[in-house]
Tab-separated table of C-alpha atoms and ligand atoms in Angstrom:
chain	number	residue	atom	x	y	z
X	299	MET	CA	-13.324	-13.424	-13.477
X	300	ASP	CA	-12.001	-15.216	-10.375
X	301	ARG	CA	-13.734	-15.485	-7.031
X	302	ILE	CA	-12.678	-16.775	-3.723
X	303	LEU	CA	-14.580	-19.421	-1.870
X	304	ILE	CA	-14.182	-19.781	1.896
X	305	ARG	CA	-15.928	-22.167	4.226
X	306	GLY	CA	-15.560	-20.373	7.636
X	307	GLY	CA	-15.111	-21.383	11.121
X	308	ASN	CA	-11.508	-22.864	11.043
X	309	ARG	CA	-9.189	-21.698	13.764
X	310	LEU	CA	-5.930	-20.504	11.930
X	311	THR	CA	-2.622	-21.497	13.317
X	312	GLY	CA	0.920	-21.738	12.042
X	313	ASP	CA	3.441	-19.550	10.046
X	314	ILE	CA	3.048	-16.898	7.302
X	315	ARG	CA	6.049	-15.406	5.511
X	316	ILE	CA	5.354	-11.662	4.878
X	317	SER	CA	6.137	-10.531	1.259
X	318	GLY	CA	7.835	-7.304	-0.050
X	319	ALA	CA	5.513	-4.185	0.527
X	320	LYS	CA	3.388	-3.086	-2.273
X	321	ASN	CA	3.422	0.491	-1.268
X	322	ALA	CA	7.247	0.432	-1.046
X	323	VAL	CA	7.829	-1.354	-4.270
X	324	LEU	CA	5.424	1.116	-6.188
X	325	THR	CA	7.658	4.036	-5.160
X	326	LEU	CA	11.127	2.014	-5.574
X	327	MET	CA	10.325	1.005	-9.169
X	328	PRO	CA	10.053	4.624	-10.461
X	329	CYS	CA	13.381	5.448	-8.733
X	330	ALA	CA	14.966	3.505	-11.716
X	331	LEU	CA	14.055	6.451	-13.897
X	332	LEU	CA	16.314	8.759	-11.967
X	333	ALA	CA	19.495	6.811	-12.858
X	334	ASP	CA	21.392	5.965	-16.230
X	335	ALA	CA	22.476	2.541	-14.863
X	336	PRO	CA	20.201	-0.392	-13.703
X	337	LEU	CA	18.475	-0.586	-10.380
X	338	THR	CA	17.813	-4.153	-8.935
X	339	LEU	CA	15.054	-4.557	-6.491
X	340	GLU	CA	15.106	-7.751	-4.451
X	341	ASN	CA	12.389	-9.318	-2.332
X	342	LEU	CA	9.893	-8.302	-5.108
X	343	PRO	CA	6.352	-9.292	-4.314
X	344	ARG	CA	4.288	-11.045	-7.038
X	345	LEU	CA	1.448	-8.561	-7.328
X	346	ALA	CA	-0.757	-7.344	-10.175
X	347	ASP	CA	0.314	-3.695	-9.261
X	348	VAL	CA	4.026	-4.626	-9.880
X	349	ASP	CA	3.179	-5.969	-13.390
X	350	THR	CA	1.186	-2.786	-14.170
X	351	PHE	CA	4.129	-0.647	-13.133
X	352	MET	CA	6.609	-2.817	-15.088
X	353	HIS	CA	4.361	-2.289	-18.231
X	354	LEU	CA	4.403	1.465	-17.571
X	355	LEU	CA	8.195	1.556	-17.156
X	356	ASN	CA	8.457	-0.373	-20.447
X	357	GLN	CA	6.327	2.143	-22.098
X	358	LEU	CA	8.773	4.744	-21.095
X	359	GLY	CA	11.521	2.855	-22.675
X	360	ALA	CA	13.081	1.150	-19.584
X	361	THR	CA	14.032	-2.527	-19.987
X	362	THR	CA	12.875	-4.789	-17.132
X	363	THR	CA	14.269	-8.287	-16.289
X	364	LEU	CA	12.650	-10.617	-13.766
X	365	SER	CA	14.592	-13.435	-12.025
X	366	GLY	CA	14.369	-15.724	-9.166
X	367	GLY	CA	11.459	-16.611	-6.887
X	368	ALA	CA	10.560	-19.792	-8.904
X	369	ASN	CA	9.045	-21.392	-5.746
X	370	GLY	CA	7.095	-18.316	-4.538
X	371	GLY	CA	7.892	-14.750	-3.791
X	372	ALA	CA	11.013	-14.599	-1.693
X	373	GLY	CA	14.143	-14.234	-3.833
X	374	ARG	CA	12.299	-12.662	-6.679
X	375	ARG	CA	14.194	-9.701	-8.193
X	376	MET	CA	13.591	-7.047	-10.948
X	377	THR	CA	16.345	-5.241	-12.733
X	378	ILE	CA	15.206	-1.950	-14.306
X	379	ASP	CA	17.445	-0.281	-16.832
X	380	ALA	CA	16.341	3.179	-17.736
X	381	ALA	CA	19.526	4.261	-19.425
X	382	ARG	CA	17.354	5.451	-22.391
X	383	ILE	CA	14.025	7.096	-21.702
X	384	ALA	CA	12.054	6.786	-24.906
X	385	SER	CA	8.874	8.294	-23.970
X	386	THR	CA	7.828	10.716	-21.169
X	387	VAL	CA	4.087	9.989	-21.398
X	388	ALA	CA	2.222	7.735	-18.872
X	389	PRO	CA	-1.026	6.919	-20.729
X	390	TYR	CA	-4.549	6.668	-19.409
X	391	ASP	CA	-4.810	2.973	-20.111
X	392	ILE	CA	-2.164	2.261	-17.499
X	393	VAL	CA	-2.778	5.006	-15.019
X	394	ARG	CA	-6.428	4.225	-14.764
X	395	LYS	CA	-5.488	0.716	-13.524
X	396	MET	CA	-3.055	1.984	-10.885
X	397	ARG	CA	-3.145	5.377	-9.166
X	398	ALA	CA	0.548	5.026	-8.098
X	399	SER	CA	1.560	5.609	-11.743
X	400	ILE	CA	1.543	9.314	-10.637
X	401	LEU	CA	4.984	8.431	-9.105
X	402	VAL	CA	6.673	8.608	-12.386
X	403	LEU	CA	5.919	12.381	-12.636
X	404	GLY	CA	8.722	13.525	-10.330
X	405	PRO	CA	11.428	11.282	-11.544
X	406	LEU	CA	10.649	11.821	-15.236
X	407	VAL	CA	10.565	15.709	-15.103
X	408	ALA	CA	13.802	15.652	-13.062
X	409	ARG	CA	15.753	13.321	-15.450
X	410	ALA	CA	14.163	13.901	-18.869
X	411	GLY	CA	13.047	17.555	-18.277
X	412	GLU	CA	9.333	16.808	-18.863
X	413	ALA	CA	6.619	14.456	-17.930
X	414	THR	CA	2.960	13.824	-19.066
X	415	VAL	CA	0.842	11.675	-16.892
X	416	SER	CA	-2.834	10.911	-17.121
X	417	MET	CA	-4.852	12.121	-14.044
X	418	PRO	CA	-5.118	9.148	-11.793
X	419	GLY	CA	-8.206	7.115	-10.965
X	420	GLY	CA	-7.477	4.080	-8.535
X	421	CYS	CA	-9.302	2.773	-5.601
X	422	ALA	CA	-12.786	4.338	-5.020
X	423	ILE	CA	-11.863	5.558	-1.623
X	424	GLY	CA	-12.510	9.192	-2.204
X	425	ASN	CA	-11.611	12.122	-4.372
X	426	ARG	CA	-7.781	11.707	-4.063
X	427	PRO	CA	-6.481	14.737	-5.813
X	428	VAL	CA	-2.925	15.284	-6.828
X	429	ASP	CA	-2.560	18.988	-6.151
X	430	LEU	CA	-0.012	18.572	-3.602
X	431	HIS	CA	2.353	16.475	-6.036
X	432	LEU	CA	1.990	19.365	-8.563
X	433	LYS	CA	2.605	22.053	-6.046
X	434	ALA	CA	5.878	20.297	-4.891
X	435	LEU	CA	7.156	20.084	-8.338
X	436	GLU	CA	6.249	23.774	-9.140
X	437	ALA	CA	8.159	24.728	-6.045
X	438	LEU	CA	11.216	22.951	-7.763
X	439	GLY	CA	10.654	25.327	-10.818
X	440	ALA	CA	8.438	23.025	-12.945
X	441	ARG	CA	5.720	24.409	-15.131
X	442	ILE	CA	2.391	22.550	-14.877
X	443	GLU	CA	-0.189	22.322	-17.642
X	444	LEU	CA	-3.498	20.484	-17.412
X	445	ALA	CA	-5.182	19.398	-20.645
X	446	ALA	CA	-7.450	16.692	-21.786
X	447	GLY	CA	-7.233	14.637	-18.662
X	448	TYR	CA	-3.479	14.745	-18.551
X	449	VAL	CA	-0.945	16.658	-16.355
X	450	LYS	CA	2.160	17.902	-17.979
X	451	ALA	CA	5.222	19.072	-15.983
X	452	ILE	CA	8.088	20.786	-17.832
X	453	ALA	CA	11.334	21.521	-16.047
X	454	PRO	CA	12.902	25.012	-16.348
X	455	GLU	CA	16.061	25.617	-18.511
X	456	GLY	CA	18.960	23.900	-16.715
X	457	GLY	CA	16.572	21.597	-14.934
X	458	LEU	CA	14.740	21.468	-11.541
X	459	ARG	CA	16.181	23.693	-8.772
X	460	GLY	CA	16.177	23.090	-5.056
X	461	ALA	CA	13.654	24.809	-2.888
X	462	THR	CA	11.614	24.646	0.328
X	463	ILE	CA	8.538	22.607	-0.059
X	464	SER	CA	6.071	22.983	2.732
X	465	PHE	CA	3.069	20.502	2.607
X	466	PRO	CA	-0.137	21.774	4.190
X	467	THR	CA	-1.322	18.112	4.849
X	468	VAL	CA	0.621	15.081	5.113
X	469	SER	CA	0.699	13.141	1.808
X	470	VAL	CA	2.589	9.881	1.303
X	471	GLY	CA	2.660	10.116	-2.685
X	472	ALA	CA	3.398	13.787	-2.795
X	473	THR	CA	6.405	13.385	-0.410
X	474	GLU	CA	7.580	10.429	-2.585
X	475	ASN	CA	7.389	12.475	-5.880
X	476	ALA	CA	9.011	15.565	-4.083
X	477	LEU	CA	11.905	13.294	-2.662
X	478	MET	CA	12.619	11.588	-6.061
X	479	ALA	CA	12.656	14.770	-7.973
X	480	ALA	CA	14.709	16.770	-5.402
X	481	SER	CA	17.447	14.030	-5.659
X	482	LEU	CA	18.388	15.382	-9.122
X	483	ALA	CA	17.524	19.013	-8.692
X	484	ARG	CA	20.301	21.661	-8.452
X	485	GLY	CA	21.099	22.665	-4.791
X	486	GLU	CA	19.235	21.991	-1.558
X	487	THR	CA	15.560	21.087	-1.001
X	488	VAL	CA	13.890	21.109	2.295
X	489	ILE	CA	10.662	19.130	2.492
X	490	GLU	CA	8.596	20.321	5.518
X	491	ASN	CA	5.647	18.219	6.849
X	492	ALA	CA	6.973	15.255	5.083
X	493	ALA	CA	5.163	11.967	5.409
X	494	ARG	CA	7.112	9.556	7.694
X	495	GLU	CA	5.666	6.241	6.671
X	496	PRO	CA	8.088	3.350	6.615
X	497	GLU	CA	7.760	3.140	2.892
X	498	ILE	CA	9.125	6.727	2.723
X	499	VAL	CA	12.158	5.695	4.798
X	500	ASP	CA	12.630	2.708	2.385
X	501	LEU	CA	12.592	5.057	-0.591
X	502	ALA	CA	15.055	7.396	1.046
X	503	HIS	CA	17.414	4.416	1.668
X	504	CYS	CA	17.148	3.264	-1.883
X	505	LEU	CA	17.806	6.855	-3.255
X	506	ILE	CA	20.926	7.145	-0.812
X	507	ALA	CA	22.036	3.570	-2.196
X	508	MET	CA	21.779	5.273	-5.711
X	509	GLY	CA	24.060	8.206	-4.512
X	510	ALA	CA	21.573	10.623	-3.207
X	511	GLU	CA	22.240	12.782	-0.184
X	512	ILE	CA	19.269	12.921	2.080
X	513	GLU	CA	19.220	14.010	5.789
X	514	GLY	CA	16.355	13.585	8.326
X	515	VAL	CA	15.199	10.292	7.170
X	516	GLY	CA	12.211	9.110	9.185
X	517	SER	CA	11.547	12.606	10.473
X	518	ASP	CA	8.997	15.148	8.971
X	519	THR	CA	11.726	17.321	7.612
X	520	LEU	CA	13.802	15.986	4.781
X	521	THR	CA	16.776	17.931	3.450
X	522	VAL	CA	18.132	16.693	0.030
X	523	HIS	CA	21.302	17.900	-1.418
X	524	GLY	CA	20.614	17.377	-5.247
X	525	LYS	CA	22.952	15.440	-7.456
X	526	ASP	CA	23.873	15.814	-11.118
X	527	ARG	CA	23.404	12.050	-11.643
X	528	LEU	CA	22.359	9.018	-9.573
X	529	HIS	CA	23.907	5.576	-10.169
X	530	GLY	CA	22.590	1.970	-10.204
X	531	ALA	CA	22.161	0.040	-7.053
X	532	THR	CA	20.732	-3.243	-5.655
X	533	TYR	CA	18.012	-2.704	-2.877
X	534	SER	CA	15.789	-5.049	-0.910
X	535	VAL	CA	12.139	-4.077	-0.530
X	536	MET	CA	10.924	-3.822	2.991
X	537	PRO	CA	8.289	-6.271	4.261
X	538	ASP	CA	4.589	-5.320	3.896
X	539	ARG	CA	3.319	-4.088	7.080
X	540	ILE	CA	-0.257	-3.975	5.899
X	541	GLU	CA	-0.094	-7.638	4.780
X	542	ALA	CA	1.355	-8.468	8.154
X	543	GLY	CA	-1.417	-6.541	9.940
X	544	SER	CA	-4.125	-8.277	7.732
X	545	TYR	CA	-2.933	-11.690	8.733
X	546	ALA	CA	-2.726	-10.709	12.472
X	547	CYS	CA	-6.473	-9.829	12.137
X	548	ALA	CA	-7.042	-13.287	10.521
X	549	ALA	CA	-5.472	-14.814	13.639
X	550	ALA	CA	-7.733	-12.626	15.856
X	551	ILE	CA	-10.905	-13.183	14.198
X	552	THR	CA	-10.620	-17.056	14.053
X	553	GLY	CA	-9.398	-17.313	17.663
X	554	GLY	CA	-6.046	-18.484	16.132
X	555	ASP	CA	-2.362	-18.179	16.704
X	556	ILE	CA	-0.119	-17.100	13.693
X	557	ALA	CA	3.627	-16.317	13.535
X	558	LEU	CA	4.291	-13.523	10.936
X	559	HIS	CA	7.886	-14.033	9.818
X	560	GLY	CA	9.677	-11.159	8.321
X	561	ALA	CA	7.382	-8.555	9.941
X	562	ARG	CA	8.946	-5.556	11.513
X	563	HIS	CA	7.367	-4.485	14.851
X	564	GLY	CA	8.669	-0.859	14.605
X	565	ASP	CA	6.602	-0.471	11.354
X	566	LEU	CA	3.440	-1.981	13.037
X	567	ALA	CA	3.451	-0.264	16.559
X	568	ALA	CA	0.056	1.347	16.309
X	569	VAL	CA	-1.455	-1.842	14.709
X	570	LEU	CA	0.000	-4.040	17.475
X	571	ALA	CA	-1.229	-1.642	20.093
X	572	GLY	CA	-4.699	-1.933	18.585
X	573	LEU	CA	-4.568	-5.708	18.711
X	574	HIS	CA	-3.350	-5.566	22.097
X	575	GLN	CA	-6.175	-3.505	23.201
X	576	ALA	CA	-8.465	-5.985	21.503
X	577	GLY	CA	-7.059	-8.639	23.939
X	578	LEU	CA	-4.676	-10.338	21.525
X	579	HIS	CA	-1.515	-11.930	23.014
X	580	ILE	CA	1.456	-10.519	21.095
X	581	GLU	CA	5.161	-11.801	21.171
X	582	GLU	CA	7.839	-9.944	19.336
X	583	ASN	CA	11.142	-11.624	18.327
X	584	ASP	CA	13.948	-10.516	15.988
X	585	ASP	CA	12.015	-10.988	12.782
X	586	THR	CA	8.857	-12.651	13.884
X	587	ILE	CA	5.679	-11.348	15.443
X	588	ARG	CA	3.379	-13.940	16.849
X	589	VAL	CA	-0.303	-13.030	17.317
X	590	ALA	CA	-2.476	-15.294	19.383
X	591	ALA	CA	-6.099	-15.152	20.652
X	592	ASP	CA	-6.448	-15.132	24.265
X	593	GLY	CA	-10.180	-15.241	25.041
X	594	PRO	CA	-12.910	-13.139	23.535
X	595	LEU	CA	-12.035	-10.097	21.394
X	596	ARG	CA	-12.542	-6.735	23.293
X	597	PRO	CA	-13.979	-3.635	21.732
X	598	VAL	CA	-11.395	-0.974	20.655
X	599	THR	CA	-11.516	2.920	19.975
X	600	LEU	CA	-9.258	4.263	17.367
X	601	SER	CA	-8.688	6.908	14.670
X	602	THR	CA	-6.633	6.495	11.612
X	603	ALA	CA	-3.806	9.000	11.185
X	604	PRO	CA	-0.593	9.400	9.281
X	605	PHE	CA	2.393	7.411	10.556
X	606	PRO	CA	3.079	6.614	13.370
X	607	GLY	CA	-0.639	6.672	13.879
X	608	PHE	CA	-3.002	3.881	13.072
X	609	PRO	CA	-2.820	3.226	9.202
X	610	THR	CA	-5.974	3.836	7.260
X	611	ASP	CA	-4.985	0.865	5.173
X	612	MET	CA	-5.733	-1.427	8.272
X	613	GLN	CA	-9.192	0.202	9.146
X	614	ALA	CA	-11.343	-2.082	7.121
X	615	GLN	CA	-9.680	-5.228	8.471
X	616	PHE	CA	-9.982	-3.892	12.026
X	617	MET	CA	-13.745	-3.299	11.391
X	618	ALA	CA	-14.094	-6.938	10.249
X	619	MET	CA	-12.241	-8.334	13.373
X	620	LEU	CA	-14.302	-5.996	15.747
X	621	ALA	CA	-17.547	-7.079	14.315
X	622	ARG	CA	-16.908	-10.193	16.367
X	623	ALA	CA	-15.674	-8.427	19.474
X	624	ASP	CA	-17.472	-8.419	22.813
X	625	GLY	CA	-18.873	-4.851	22.860
X	626	ALA	CA	-19.087	-1.740	20.812
X	627	SER	CA	-15.987	-0.370	19.045
X	628	LEU	CA	-15.599	3.222	17.661
X	629	LEU	CA	-13.363	3.573	14.550
X	630	THR	CA	-12.793	7.090	13.060
X	631	GLU	CA	-11.454	7.609	9.462
X	632	THR	CA	-9.470	10.864	9.151
X	633	ILE	CA	-7.402	10.150	6.026
X	634	PHE	CA	-9.996	9.367	3.257
X	635	GLU	CA	-13.634	10.614	3.219
X	636	ASN	CA	-15.148	7.719	1.522
X	637	ARG	CA	-13.507	4.592	3.140
X	638	TYR	CA	-16.485	2.710	4.493
X	639	MET	CA	-17.653	0.993	1.281
X	640	HIS	CA	-17.005	-2.486	3.089
X	641	VAL	CA	-19.742	-1.568	5.803
X	642	PRO	CA	-22.868	-2.656	3.664
X	643	GLU	CA	-21.118	-5.765	2.543
X	644	LEU	CA	-19.982	-6.639	6.116
X	645	ALA	CA	-23.672	-5.915	7.113
X	646	ARG	CA	-24.821	-8.667	4.764
X	647	MET	CA	-22.802	-11.101	6.630
X	648	GLY	CA	-24.541	-10.220	9.936
X	649	ALA	CA	-22.095	-7.328	11.134
X	650	ASP	CA	-23.845	-4.640	13.150
X	651	ILE	CA	-22.089	-1.356	11.922
X	652	GLU	CA	-23.516	2.235	11.993
X	653	VAL	CA	-21.584	4.992	10.135
X	654	ARG	CA	-21.938	8.313	11.646
X	655	GLY	CA	-20.044	10.792	9.320
X	656	ARG	CA	-16.394	9.931	9.672
X	657	SER	CA	-16.856	7.481	12.476
X	658	ALA	CA	-18.308	4.039	12.501
X	659	VAL	CA	-19.805	2.274	15.587
X	660	VAL	CA	-19.125	-1.466	15.377
X	661	LYS	CA	-21.397	-3.589	17.723
X	662	GLY	CA	-19.873	-6.928	18.199
X	663	VAL	CA	-22.167	-9.849	17.172
X	664	ASP	CA	-21.981	-13.597	18.218
X	665	ARG	CA	-22.135	-14.864	14.706
X	666	LEU	CA	-21.326	-13.872	11.086
X	667	TYR	CA	-22.826	-15.731	8.225
X	668	GLY	CA	-21.412	-16.719	4.902
X	669	ALA	CA	-22.614	-14.612	1.879
X	670	GLN	CA	-21.732	-13.643	-1.655
X	671	VAL	CA	-19.925	-10.351	-1.289
X	672	MET	CA	-17.743	-7.982	-3.238
X	673	ALA	CA	-15.706	-4.927	-2.542
X	674	THR	CA	-14.580	-1.937	-4.436
X	675	ASP	CA	-11.117	-1.597	-3.196
X	676	LEU	CA	-8.130	-3.622	-1.985
X	677	ARG	CA	-8.290	-3.326	1.721
X	678	ALA	CA	-12.226	-3.522	1.828
X	679	SER	CA	-11.766	-6.886	-0.103
X	680	MET	CA	-9.431	-8.150	2.583
X	681	SER	CA	-12.092	-7.251	5.252
X	682	LEU	CA	-14.493	-9.472	3.515
X	683	ILE	CA	-11.938	-12.305	3.374
X	684	LEU	CA	-11.445	-11.938	7.247
X	685	ALA	CA	-15.158	-11.944	7.904
X	686	ALA	CA	-15.658	-14.885	5.767
X	687	LEU	CA	-12.934	-16.813	7.641
X	688	ALA	CA	-15.030	-16.396	10.776
X	689	ALA	CA	-18.471	-16.815	9.379
X	690	GLU	CA	-20.663	-19.713	9.406
X	691	GLY	CA	-21.068	-21.564	6.141
X	692	GLU	CA	-19.653	-20.738	2.748
X	693	SER	CA	-18.863	-17.131	1.495
X	694	GLN	CA	-17.958	-16.134	-2.006
X	695	VAL	CA	-15.784	-13.056	-2.412
X	696	LEU	CA	-15.989	-11.532	-5.913
X	697	ARG	CA	-13.897	-9.056	-7.742
X	698	VAL	CA	-10.693	-10.813	-6.594
X	699	TYR	CA	-8.655	-8.589	-8.837
X	700	HIS	CA	-8.567	-6.024	-6.123
X	701	LEU	CA	-6.892	-8.664	-3.788
X	702	ASP	CA	-4.351	-9.600	-6.516
X	703	ARG	CA	-3.195	-6.071	-6.550
X	704	GLY	CA	-1.834	-6.141	-3.158
X	705	TYR	CA	-1.751	-9.690	-1.454
X	706	GLU	CA	0.711	-12.206	-2.863
X	707	ARG	CA	-0.545	-15.772	-2.887
X	708	LEU	CA	-3.375	-15.070	-0.672
X	709	GLU	CA	-5.118	-18.322	-0.850
X	710	GLU	CA	-1.941	-20.295	-0.494
X	711	LYS	CA	-0.773	-18.466	2.613
X	712	LEU	CA	-4.262	-18.755	4.344
X	713	SER	CA	-4.762	-22.445	3.581
X	714	ARG	CA	-1.395	-23.233	4.990
X	715	VAL	CA	-2.495	-22.045	8.267
X	716	GLY	CA	-5.713	-24.016	8.069
X	717	ALA	CA	-8.267	-21.924	6.150
X	718	ASP	CA	-10.713	-23.764	3.931
X	719	ILE	CA	-10.218	-21.421	0.990
X	720	GLU	CA	-9.995	-21.713	-2.811
X	721	ARG	CA	-10.086	-19.755	-5.933
X	722	ALA	CA	-12.642	-20.512	-8.547
X	723	SER	CA	-13.422	-19.073	-12.038
X	724	GLU	CA	-16.487	-17.049	-12.067
X	725	ASP	CA	-17.644	-18.515	-15.380
G	999	UD1	C1	-0.736	6.031	-0.111
G	999	UD1	C2	-0.826	4.647	-0.085
G	999	UD1	C3	-2.208	4.256	0.264
G	999	UD1	C4	-2.473	4.630	1.742
G	999	UD1	C5	-2.314	6.206	1.829
G	999	UD1	C6	-2.371	6.842	3.072
G	999	UD1	C7	0.533	4.007	-1.889
G	999	UD1	C8	0.627	3.476	-3.388
G	999	UD1	N1	-0.739	4.194	-1.561
G	999	UD1	O1	-1.651	6.617	-0.938
G	999	UD1	O2	-2.342	2.818	0.270
G	999	UD1	O3	-3.902	4.557	2.091
G	999	UD1	O4	-0.915	6.547	1.328
G	999	UD1	O5	-1.516	6.193	4.111
G	999	UD1	O6	1.558	4.195	-1.276
G	999	UD1	N2	-4.180	14.461	-0.952
G	999	UD1	C9	-4.568	15.769	-1.379
G	999	UD1	N3	-3.738	16.151	-2.411
G	999	UD1	C10	-2.666	15.416	-2.946
G	999	UD1	C11	-2.427	14.148	-2.374
G	999	UD1	C12	-3.132	13.733	-1.295
G	999	UD1	O7	-5.494	16.358	-0.916
G	999	UD1	O8	-2.103	15.854	-3.962
G	999	UD1	C13	-5.022	13.793	0.282
G	999	UD1	C14	-5.682	12.649	-0.132
G	999	UD1	O9	-7.015	12.821	-0.783
G	999	UD1	C15	-5.898	11.976	1.246
G	999	UD1	C16	-4.662	12.442	2.102
G	999	UD1	O10	-4.135	13.580	1.407
G	999	UD1	O11	-7.044	12.442	1.899
G	999	UD1	C17	-3.564	11.396	2.127
G	999	UD1	O12	-3.218	10.848	0.871
G	999	UD1	P1	-1.794	10.268	0.470
G	999	UD1	O13	-0.921	10.342	1.772
G	999	UD1	O14	-1.422	11.247	-0.628
G	999	UD1	O15	-2.203	8.870	-0.155
G	999	UD1	P2	-1.505	8.204	-1.364
G	999	UD1	O16	-0.119	8.572	-1.502
G	999	UD1	O17	-2.433	8.479	-2.600
C-alpha cells in the first residue's frame, strides 16, 4: 500500500490546473444508461472512483472507451455505449468500494424496468441511508423490495410515470437519481426541495444535451417533462470545486500564493467568503482564482450547509488551515453526524481542537509537527496533507487510496508549486 511523505514548511507558490469534478463525473457516467446511443464525457479526471464506476458500467453490459489525456488529465475522454443493457444488478463487490454506485438505480429502473443494487457502504462519515432515493423512485411508481443487503426497484407496467417528489431534507444523490429517472418517465415530474449543488446543474445540462426537457435548473424546484428515449451526446465535466478549495487551503496554510486555473468562482462563493474571512487575498479572473496569504490567518466561524452554503466536503480542509490561525475558530457540521474523524489525527500533529457535539472549537497554534497519520475518508485525508505541508519535519500520510479516489495527480500538482512531497510504497 502506498503512503505519502511530506517534509513540511515550504511556502507554495505557482499555478495549479483544476481537474474535472469527481462528484459531477459520478452522476454523469450513469446518465449513459438512459440512452441507446453513446455518451462521451470530456475533461474526465483520472481518479480511482472513475475506474470503479467504469467497471460497474461494464458489469451492466455497457462498453466504455477511454481516449486522450496522455500527458495528464486534461483532454481525457470516455465514451460509454449502453445500447445493450445485459444486467441490471450492481453487485456488493463494486458498491462497497464506492457509495455513488447507488446512482445507477434510477437510470436502470427507468430504462430497463428494474434495478438491483447492493446497499452502499462508502466513506465512514456517518450513517448515510438511501431512503430518500427509494421514496423518490416509489413516487414515480416503482415497487421497492429489500432483501439480503440488496435493494430492488421494479417499474410498473408501461414504465415509470411522472409525479411530484417532495424531499423532506436536501439530498444531492437522491435529487440526482430522481432527475435521471424522471427524464425517461411518462409525463411531468416536479422535484421539490431539490439539491442545488453545481454538480446537479451539470447533470441537468448533460441530460438536456441528451434530449431531456428540464425547467428550473439551478433552483430548488425542478420540472421534468419525461421523454420516450434520450439520445447520445458529448459533454464536458465541470471543474472540481472541492479540489480547487483544497488547494486554496494549501496556499493559505503555507503562507503561499497559488493561481487555480479553471476554477469557477460562482461554484466556490461560500468557500472564497470563508477564505476572505480568514484574511486571504483573493483575485478572481475569467477562469482563474488566485489565493494569496496576506499576513497571519484569522479565525473563522462557519457552518456547513447545502449549496449555496459552505460545503461539508471542505470542512476538514478548513479545520486543518484554521489550526494555524491566530485565535479560536468555530466550525459546525450540519450535514453528516460523524464527520470529525480527522480531529484526533490533527491533534497528533499538534492541533488544538475540541469537539462539542456537532461543533468544533479550533484554537490556532504556532506550530504543527510532522507525524505518521491516516484518515478514514477522502476529505479527512486531504486535511492531513494540508497540516503536513505546514508542519515542522516529516509526515507520512497512510491510506493513500482515499486520496486517489478524489484527487488527480495530487503529488505532482503540489510538488509543482513547491511542496516537498513524494509517494512511497508501504512495503
Ligand atoms: C454527496 C457527495 C458528497 C457530499 C454530499 C453532501 C457525491 C458522490 N457525493 O453525497 O461528497 O459530501 O453530497 O454535499 O456526489 N440522507 C438521508 N437519506 C437519503 C440520502 C441522504 O437521510 O436517502 C442524508 C445523509 O445521511 C446526509 C444528508 O442527507 O445527512 C445529505 O446527504 P446527500 O446530500 O444525499 O449526500 P450524498 O449524495 O451521499
